[in-house]
Tab-separated table of C-alpha atoms in Angstrom:
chain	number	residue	atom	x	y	z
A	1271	UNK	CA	-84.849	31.408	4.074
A	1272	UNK	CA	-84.784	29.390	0.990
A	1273	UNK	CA	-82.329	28.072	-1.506
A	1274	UNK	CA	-82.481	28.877	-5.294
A	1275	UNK	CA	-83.583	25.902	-7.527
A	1276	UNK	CA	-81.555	23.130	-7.477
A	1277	UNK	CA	-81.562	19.279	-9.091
A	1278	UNK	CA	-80.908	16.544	-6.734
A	1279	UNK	CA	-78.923	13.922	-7.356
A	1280	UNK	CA	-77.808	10.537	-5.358
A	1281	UNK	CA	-74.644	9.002	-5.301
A	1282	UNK	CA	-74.293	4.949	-5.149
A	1283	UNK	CA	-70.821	4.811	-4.728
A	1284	UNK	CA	-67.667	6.941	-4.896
A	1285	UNK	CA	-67.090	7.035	-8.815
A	1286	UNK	CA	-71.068	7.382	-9.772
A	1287	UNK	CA	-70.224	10.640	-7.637
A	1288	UNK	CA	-67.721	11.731	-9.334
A	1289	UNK	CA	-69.443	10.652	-12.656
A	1290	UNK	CA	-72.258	12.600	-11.435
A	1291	UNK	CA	-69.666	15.639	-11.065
A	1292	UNK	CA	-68.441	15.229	-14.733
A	1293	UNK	CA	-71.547	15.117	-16.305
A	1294	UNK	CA	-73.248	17.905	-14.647
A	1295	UNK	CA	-70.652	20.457	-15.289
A	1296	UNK	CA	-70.506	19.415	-19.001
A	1297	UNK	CA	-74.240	20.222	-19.394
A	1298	UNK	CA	-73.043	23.484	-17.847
A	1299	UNK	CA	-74.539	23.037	-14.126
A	1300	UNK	CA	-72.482	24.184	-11.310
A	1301	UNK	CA	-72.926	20.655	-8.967
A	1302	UNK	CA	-72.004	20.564	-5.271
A	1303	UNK	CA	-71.237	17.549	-3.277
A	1304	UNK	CA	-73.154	17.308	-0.333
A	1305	UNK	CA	-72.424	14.917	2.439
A	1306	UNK	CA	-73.828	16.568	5.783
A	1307	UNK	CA	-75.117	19.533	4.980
A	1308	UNK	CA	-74.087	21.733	7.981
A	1309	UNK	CA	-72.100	23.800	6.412
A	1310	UNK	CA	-73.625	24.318	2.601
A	1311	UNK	CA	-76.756	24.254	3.574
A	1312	UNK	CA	-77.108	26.970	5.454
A	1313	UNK	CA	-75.208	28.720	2.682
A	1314	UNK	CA	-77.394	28.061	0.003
A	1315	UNK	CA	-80.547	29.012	2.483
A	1316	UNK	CA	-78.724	32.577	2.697
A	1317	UNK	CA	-77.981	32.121	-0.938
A	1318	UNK	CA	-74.724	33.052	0.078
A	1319	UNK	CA	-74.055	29.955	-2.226
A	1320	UNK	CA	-75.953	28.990	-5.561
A	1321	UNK	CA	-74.967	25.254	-7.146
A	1322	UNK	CA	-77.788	24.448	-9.500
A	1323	UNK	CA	-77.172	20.584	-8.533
A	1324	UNK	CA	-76.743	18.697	-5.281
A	1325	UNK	CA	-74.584	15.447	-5.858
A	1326	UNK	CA	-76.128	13.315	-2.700
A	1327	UNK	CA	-73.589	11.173	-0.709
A	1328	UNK	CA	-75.681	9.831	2.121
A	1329	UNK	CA	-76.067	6.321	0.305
A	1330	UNK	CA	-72.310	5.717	0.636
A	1331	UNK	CA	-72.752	5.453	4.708
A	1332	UNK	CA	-73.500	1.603	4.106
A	1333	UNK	CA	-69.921	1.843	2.322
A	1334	UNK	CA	-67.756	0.567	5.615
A	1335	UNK	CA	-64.610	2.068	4.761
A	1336	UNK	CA	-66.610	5.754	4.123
A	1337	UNK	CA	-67.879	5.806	7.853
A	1338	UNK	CA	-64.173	3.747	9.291
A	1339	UNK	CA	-62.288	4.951	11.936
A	1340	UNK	CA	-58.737	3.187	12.126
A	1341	UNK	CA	-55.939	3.773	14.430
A	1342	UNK	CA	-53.310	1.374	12.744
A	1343	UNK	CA	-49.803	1.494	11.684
A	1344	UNK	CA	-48.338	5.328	13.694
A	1345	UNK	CA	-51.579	6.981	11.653
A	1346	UNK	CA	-55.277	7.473	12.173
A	1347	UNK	CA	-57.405	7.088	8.792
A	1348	UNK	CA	-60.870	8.727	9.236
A	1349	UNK	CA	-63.317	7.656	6.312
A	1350	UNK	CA	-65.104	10.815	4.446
A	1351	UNK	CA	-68.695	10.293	5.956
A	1352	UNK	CA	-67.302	9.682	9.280
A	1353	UNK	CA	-69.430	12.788	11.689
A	1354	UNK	CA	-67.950	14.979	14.400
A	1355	UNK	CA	-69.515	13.232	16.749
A	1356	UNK	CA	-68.483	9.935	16.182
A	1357	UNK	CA	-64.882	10.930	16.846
A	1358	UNK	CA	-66.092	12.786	19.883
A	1359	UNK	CA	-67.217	9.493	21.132
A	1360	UNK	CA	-64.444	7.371	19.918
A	1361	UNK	CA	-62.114	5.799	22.440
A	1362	UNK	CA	-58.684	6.949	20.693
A	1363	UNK	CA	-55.645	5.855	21.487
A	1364	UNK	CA	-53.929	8.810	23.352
A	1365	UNK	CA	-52.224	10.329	20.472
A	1366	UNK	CA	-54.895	11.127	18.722
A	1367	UNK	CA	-57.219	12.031	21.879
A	1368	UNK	CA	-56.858	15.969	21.105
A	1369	UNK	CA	-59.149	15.140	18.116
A	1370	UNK	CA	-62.135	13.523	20.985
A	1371	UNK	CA	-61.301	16.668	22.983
A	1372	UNK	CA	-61.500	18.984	20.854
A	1373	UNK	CA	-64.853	18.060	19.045
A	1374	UNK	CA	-66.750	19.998	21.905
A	1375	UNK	CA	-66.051	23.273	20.565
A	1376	UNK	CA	-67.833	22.131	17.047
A	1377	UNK	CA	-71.128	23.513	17.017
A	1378	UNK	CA	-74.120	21.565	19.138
A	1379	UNK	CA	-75.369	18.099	19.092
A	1380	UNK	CA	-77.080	18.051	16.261
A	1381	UNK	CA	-74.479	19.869	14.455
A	1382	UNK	CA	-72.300	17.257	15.061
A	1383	UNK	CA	-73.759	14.200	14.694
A	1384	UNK	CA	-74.906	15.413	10.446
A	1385	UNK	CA	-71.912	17.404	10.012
A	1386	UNK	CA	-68.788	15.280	8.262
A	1387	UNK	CA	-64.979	15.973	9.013
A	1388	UNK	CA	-64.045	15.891	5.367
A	1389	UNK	CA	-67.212	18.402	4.451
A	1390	UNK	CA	-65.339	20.642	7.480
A	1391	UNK	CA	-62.032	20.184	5.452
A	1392	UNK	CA	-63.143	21.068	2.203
A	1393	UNK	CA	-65.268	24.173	3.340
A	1394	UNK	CA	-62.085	25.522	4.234
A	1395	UNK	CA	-63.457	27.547	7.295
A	1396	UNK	CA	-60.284	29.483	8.477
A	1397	UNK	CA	-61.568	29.045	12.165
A	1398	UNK	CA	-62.846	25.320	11.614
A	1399	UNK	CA	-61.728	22.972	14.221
A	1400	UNK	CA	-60.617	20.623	11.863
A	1401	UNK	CA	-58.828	22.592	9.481
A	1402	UNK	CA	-56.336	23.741	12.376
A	1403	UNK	CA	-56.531	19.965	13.203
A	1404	UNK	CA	-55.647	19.005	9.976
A	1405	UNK	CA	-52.326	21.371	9.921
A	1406	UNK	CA	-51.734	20.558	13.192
A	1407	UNK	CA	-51.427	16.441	13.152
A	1408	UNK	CA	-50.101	16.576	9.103
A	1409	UNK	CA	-52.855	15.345	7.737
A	1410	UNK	CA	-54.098	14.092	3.935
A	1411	UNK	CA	-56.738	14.863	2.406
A	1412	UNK	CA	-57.205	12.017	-0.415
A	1413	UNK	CA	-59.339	12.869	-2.973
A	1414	UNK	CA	-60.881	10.553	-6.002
A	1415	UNK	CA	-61.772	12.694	-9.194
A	1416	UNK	CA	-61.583	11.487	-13.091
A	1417	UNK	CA	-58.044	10.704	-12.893
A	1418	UNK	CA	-57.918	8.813	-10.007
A	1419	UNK	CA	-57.366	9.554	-6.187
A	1420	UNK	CA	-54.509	11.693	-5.155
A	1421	UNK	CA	-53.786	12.755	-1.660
A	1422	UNK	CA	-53.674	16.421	-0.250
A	1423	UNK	CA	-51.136	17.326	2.315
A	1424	UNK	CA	-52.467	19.900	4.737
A	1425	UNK	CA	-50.054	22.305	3.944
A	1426	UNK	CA	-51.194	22.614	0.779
A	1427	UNK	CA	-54.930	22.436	1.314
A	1428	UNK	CA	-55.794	25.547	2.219
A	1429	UNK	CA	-55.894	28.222	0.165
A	1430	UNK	CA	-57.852	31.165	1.121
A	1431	UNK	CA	-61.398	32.421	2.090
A	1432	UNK	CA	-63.475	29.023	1.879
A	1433	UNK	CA	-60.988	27.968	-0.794
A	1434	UNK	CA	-59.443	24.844	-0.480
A	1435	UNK	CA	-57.397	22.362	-3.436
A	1436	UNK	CA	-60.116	19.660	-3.964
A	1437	UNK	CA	-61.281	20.077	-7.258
A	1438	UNK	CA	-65.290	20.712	-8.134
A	1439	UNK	CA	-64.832	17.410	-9.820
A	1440	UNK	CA	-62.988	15.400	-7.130
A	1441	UNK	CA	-64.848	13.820	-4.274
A	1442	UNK	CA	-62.744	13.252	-1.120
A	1443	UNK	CA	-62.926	9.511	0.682
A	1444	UNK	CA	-60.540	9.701	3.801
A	1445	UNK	CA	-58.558	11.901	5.876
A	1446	UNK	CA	-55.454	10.480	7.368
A	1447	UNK	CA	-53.654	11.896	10.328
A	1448	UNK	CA	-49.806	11.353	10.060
A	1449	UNK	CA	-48.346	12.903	13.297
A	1450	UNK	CA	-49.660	11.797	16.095
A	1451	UNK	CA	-49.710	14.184	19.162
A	1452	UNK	CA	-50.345	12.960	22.933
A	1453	UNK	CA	-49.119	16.266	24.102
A	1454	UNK	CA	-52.038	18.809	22.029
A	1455	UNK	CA	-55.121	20.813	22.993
A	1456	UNK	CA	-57.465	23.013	21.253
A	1457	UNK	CA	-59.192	25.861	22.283
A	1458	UNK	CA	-61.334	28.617	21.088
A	1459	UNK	CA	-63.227	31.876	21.816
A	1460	UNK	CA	-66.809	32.325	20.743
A	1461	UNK	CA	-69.681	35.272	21.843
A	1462	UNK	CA	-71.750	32.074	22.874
A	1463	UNK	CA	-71.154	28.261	22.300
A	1464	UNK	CA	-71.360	26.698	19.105
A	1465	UNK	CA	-70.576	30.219	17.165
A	1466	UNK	CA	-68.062	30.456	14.795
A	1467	UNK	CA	-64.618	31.199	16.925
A	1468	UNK	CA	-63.472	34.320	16.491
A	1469	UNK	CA	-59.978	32.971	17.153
A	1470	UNK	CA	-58.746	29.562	17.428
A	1471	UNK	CA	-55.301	28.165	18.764
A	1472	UNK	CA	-54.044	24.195	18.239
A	1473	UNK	CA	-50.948	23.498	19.907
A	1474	UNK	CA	-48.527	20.096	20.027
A	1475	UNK	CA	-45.607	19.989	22.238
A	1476	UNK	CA	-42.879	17.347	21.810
A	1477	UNK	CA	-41.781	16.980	25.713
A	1478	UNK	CA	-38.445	14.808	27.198
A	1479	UNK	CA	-39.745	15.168	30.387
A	1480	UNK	CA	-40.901	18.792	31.771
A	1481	UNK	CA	-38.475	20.014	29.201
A	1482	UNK	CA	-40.539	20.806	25.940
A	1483	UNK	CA	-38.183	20.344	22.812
A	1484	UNK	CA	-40.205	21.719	19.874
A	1485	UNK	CA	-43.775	21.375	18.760
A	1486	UNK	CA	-46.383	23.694	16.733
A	1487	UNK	CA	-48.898	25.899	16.861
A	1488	UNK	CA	-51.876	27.151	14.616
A	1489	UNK	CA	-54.253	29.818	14.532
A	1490	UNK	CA	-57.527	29.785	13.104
A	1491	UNK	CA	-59.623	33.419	12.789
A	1492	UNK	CA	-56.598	35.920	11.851
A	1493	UNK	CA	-55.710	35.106	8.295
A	1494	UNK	CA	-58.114	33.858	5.426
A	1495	UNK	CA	-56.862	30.211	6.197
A	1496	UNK	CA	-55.808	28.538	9.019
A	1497	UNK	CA	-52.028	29.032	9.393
A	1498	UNK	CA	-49.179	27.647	11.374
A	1499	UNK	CA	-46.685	29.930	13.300
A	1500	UNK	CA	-43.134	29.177	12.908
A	1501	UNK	CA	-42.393	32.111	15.302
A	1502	UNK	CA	-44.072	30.757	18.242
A	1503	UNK	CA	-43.027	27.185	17.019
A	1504	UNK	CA	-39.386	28.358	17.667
A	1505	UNK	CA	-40.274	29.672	21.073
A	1506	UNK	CA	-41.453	25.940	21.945
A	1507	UNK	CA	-38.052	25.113	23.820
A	1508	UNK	CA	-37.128	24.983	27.646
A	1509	UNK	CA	-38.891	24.356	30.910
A	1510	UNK	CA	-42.696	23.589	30.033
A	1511	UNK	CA	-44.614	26.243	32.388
A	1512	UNK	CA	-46.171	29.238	32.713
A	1513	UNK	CA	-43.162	31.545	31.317
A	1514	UNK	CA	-42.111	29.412	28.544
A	1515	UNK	CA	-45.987	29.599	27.410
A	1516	UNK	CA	-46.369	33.327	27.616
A	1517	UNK	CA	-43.221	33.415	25.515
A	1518	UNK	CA	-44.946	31.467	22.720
A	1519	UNK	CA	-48.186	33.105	23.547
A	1520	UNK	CA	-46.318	36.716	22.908
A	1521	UNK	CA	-44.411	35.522	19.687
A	1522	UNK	CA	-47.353	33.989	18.203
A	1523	UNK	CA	-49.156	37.609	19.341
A	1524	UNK	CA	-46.302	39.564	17.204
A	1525	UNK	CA	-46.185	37.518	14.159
A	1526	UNK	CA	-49.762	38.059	12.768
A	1527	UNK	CA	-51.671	40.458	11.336
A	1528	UNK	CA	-55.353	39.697	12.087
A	1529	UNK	CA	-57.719	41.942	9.737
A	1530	UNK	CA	-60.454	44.450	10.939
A	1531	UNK	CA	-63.747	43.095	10.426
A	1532	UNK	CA	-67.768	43.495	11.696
A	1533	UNK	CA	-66.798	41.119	14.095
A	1534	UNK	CA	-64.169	42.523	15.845
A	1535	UNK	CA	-60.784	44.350	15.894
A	1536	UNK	CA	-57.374	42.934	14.660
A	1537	UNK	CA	-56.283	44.315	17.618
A	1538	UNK	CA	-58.615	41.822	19.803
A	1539	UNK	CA	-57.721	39.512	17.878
A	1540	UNK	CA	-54.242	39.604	18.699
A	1541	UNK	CA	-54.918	40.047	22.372
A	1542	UNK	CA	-57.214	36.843	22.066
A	1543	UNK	CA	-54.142	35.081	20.112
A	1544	UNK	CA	-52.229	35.897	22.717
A	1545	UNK	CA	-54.585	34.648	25.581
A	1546	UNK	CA	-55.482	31.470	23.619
A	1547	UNK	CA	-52.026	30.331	22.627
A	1548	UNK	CA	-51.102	30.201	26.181
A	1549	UNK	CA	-54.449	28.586	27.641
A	1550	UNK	CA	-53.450	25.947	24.949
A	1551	UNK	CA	-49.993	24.972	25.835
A	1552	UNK	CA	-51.104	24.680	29.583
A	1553	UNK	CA	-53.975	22.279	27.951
A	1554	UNK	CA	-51.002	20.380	26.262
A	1555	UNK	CA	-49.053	20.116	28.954
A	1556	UNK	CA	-51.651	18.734	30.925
């Protein structure tokens, strides 16, 4: 497959990028930011997506703070061009582990050592590992456009079917996680490894003990955007163990409403909600 015509265009540094951005869409071109490519590329080769200009940000890895990880402060700041695979191979401190663990279910190899955490974020996959991630450990988007940088709160990232609240003009430069988690797992369901999940489930649990006090869960794969469950989230108190997670595991089950698609049935997907939102909490726990 090929992609329709495009111009290419390299960044030097964060505002030539968003320069770049400005200008384009005043001559009337509809410009994309690339970064890794492993999600818009294979887009554009489907021409499932059509940008008449690629704005290049490759030549901002030899920008430090664009490739950073820091762990500093109660948060973890991940700079924009940082890959999958170099949190996979980070040595976090345990409250931000779950985001080392859960990098195996991202694609393969190769995937992840191109593909960027903030390009994840902003293609606003509703199964993407690191968009439940993202709603999961509160994190912020913060993105640099023509009036400055601003940052995005998770909550309010996400807003549909690859639809997310960075602007075409805005280019984003770090990702900070604000609650950390040493009690969280991820885990997914795929027809083989490295598809897209058909469901996803993130879970946290606040524990005193063996007595788990609160927490949260998402879902990824039943709702156009990754969503938390406040009905399973209020199930997250008592005795950690198998009960108490099939509890959460049915509430989260009841309160959504997966759609029909070629893929599957909503009803499998609520039977895999179910199944995954447990398997998760035991992962947690552990």
């Amino acid at each position: 497959m090929k992609p329709a015509a495009f111009t290419y265009h390299r960044a030097h540094d964060v505002a030539d990028a968003v320069a770049l951005l400005v200008d384009l869409a005043a001559a009337g071109e509809d410009p994309k930011v690339i970064a890794g490519g492993q999600s818009l590329m294979p887009m554009m080769n489907f021409r499932l997506a059509r940008p008449t200009a690629l704005v290049d940000l490759g030549p901002l890895r030899r920008v430090p703070a664009m490739t950073a990880i820091d762990a500093s402060d109660g948060t973890l700041t991940l700079g924009a061009l940082v890959t999958h695979h170099a949190v996979e191979k980070a040595d976090l401190p345990p409250e931000w582990a779950v985001l080392s663990r859960a990098m195996r279910w991202v694609g393969h190899l190769p995937i992840r050592s191109r593909g960027t955490v903030a390009g994840s974020l902003v293609h606003g996959d509703a199964t993407a590992e690191w968009c439940l991630l993202a709603l999961l450990l509160d994190a912020v988007v913060v993105a640099e456009g023509p009036g400055g940088r601003r940052g995005i709160p998770a909550g309010e990232l996400f807003h549909g079917f690859y639809a997310t609240a960075v602007d075409p003009d805005e280019v984003v430069v770090e990702v900070r996680f604000t609650r950390p988690a040493p009690h969280a797992a991820l885990c997914e369901f795929a027809r083989r490894h490295g598809d897209f999940a058909i469901v996803d489930a993130a879970v946290a649990l606040d524990l005193d003990g063996t007595t788990v006090t609160g927490g949260r869960v998402v879902l990824g794969g039943v709702a156009p955007a990754p969503v938390r469950v406040p009905e399973a989230e209020a199930a997250l108190a008592g005795e950690a163990g198998d009960a108490l997670w099939a509890a959460v595991a049915d509430a989260a089950a009841a309160a959504v409403d997966p759609p029909d698609d070629a893929t599957t049935t909503a009803a499998y997907r609520r039977r895999l909600t179910r199944t995954l939102v447990a398997q998760a909490c035991r992962g947690a726990a552990r």
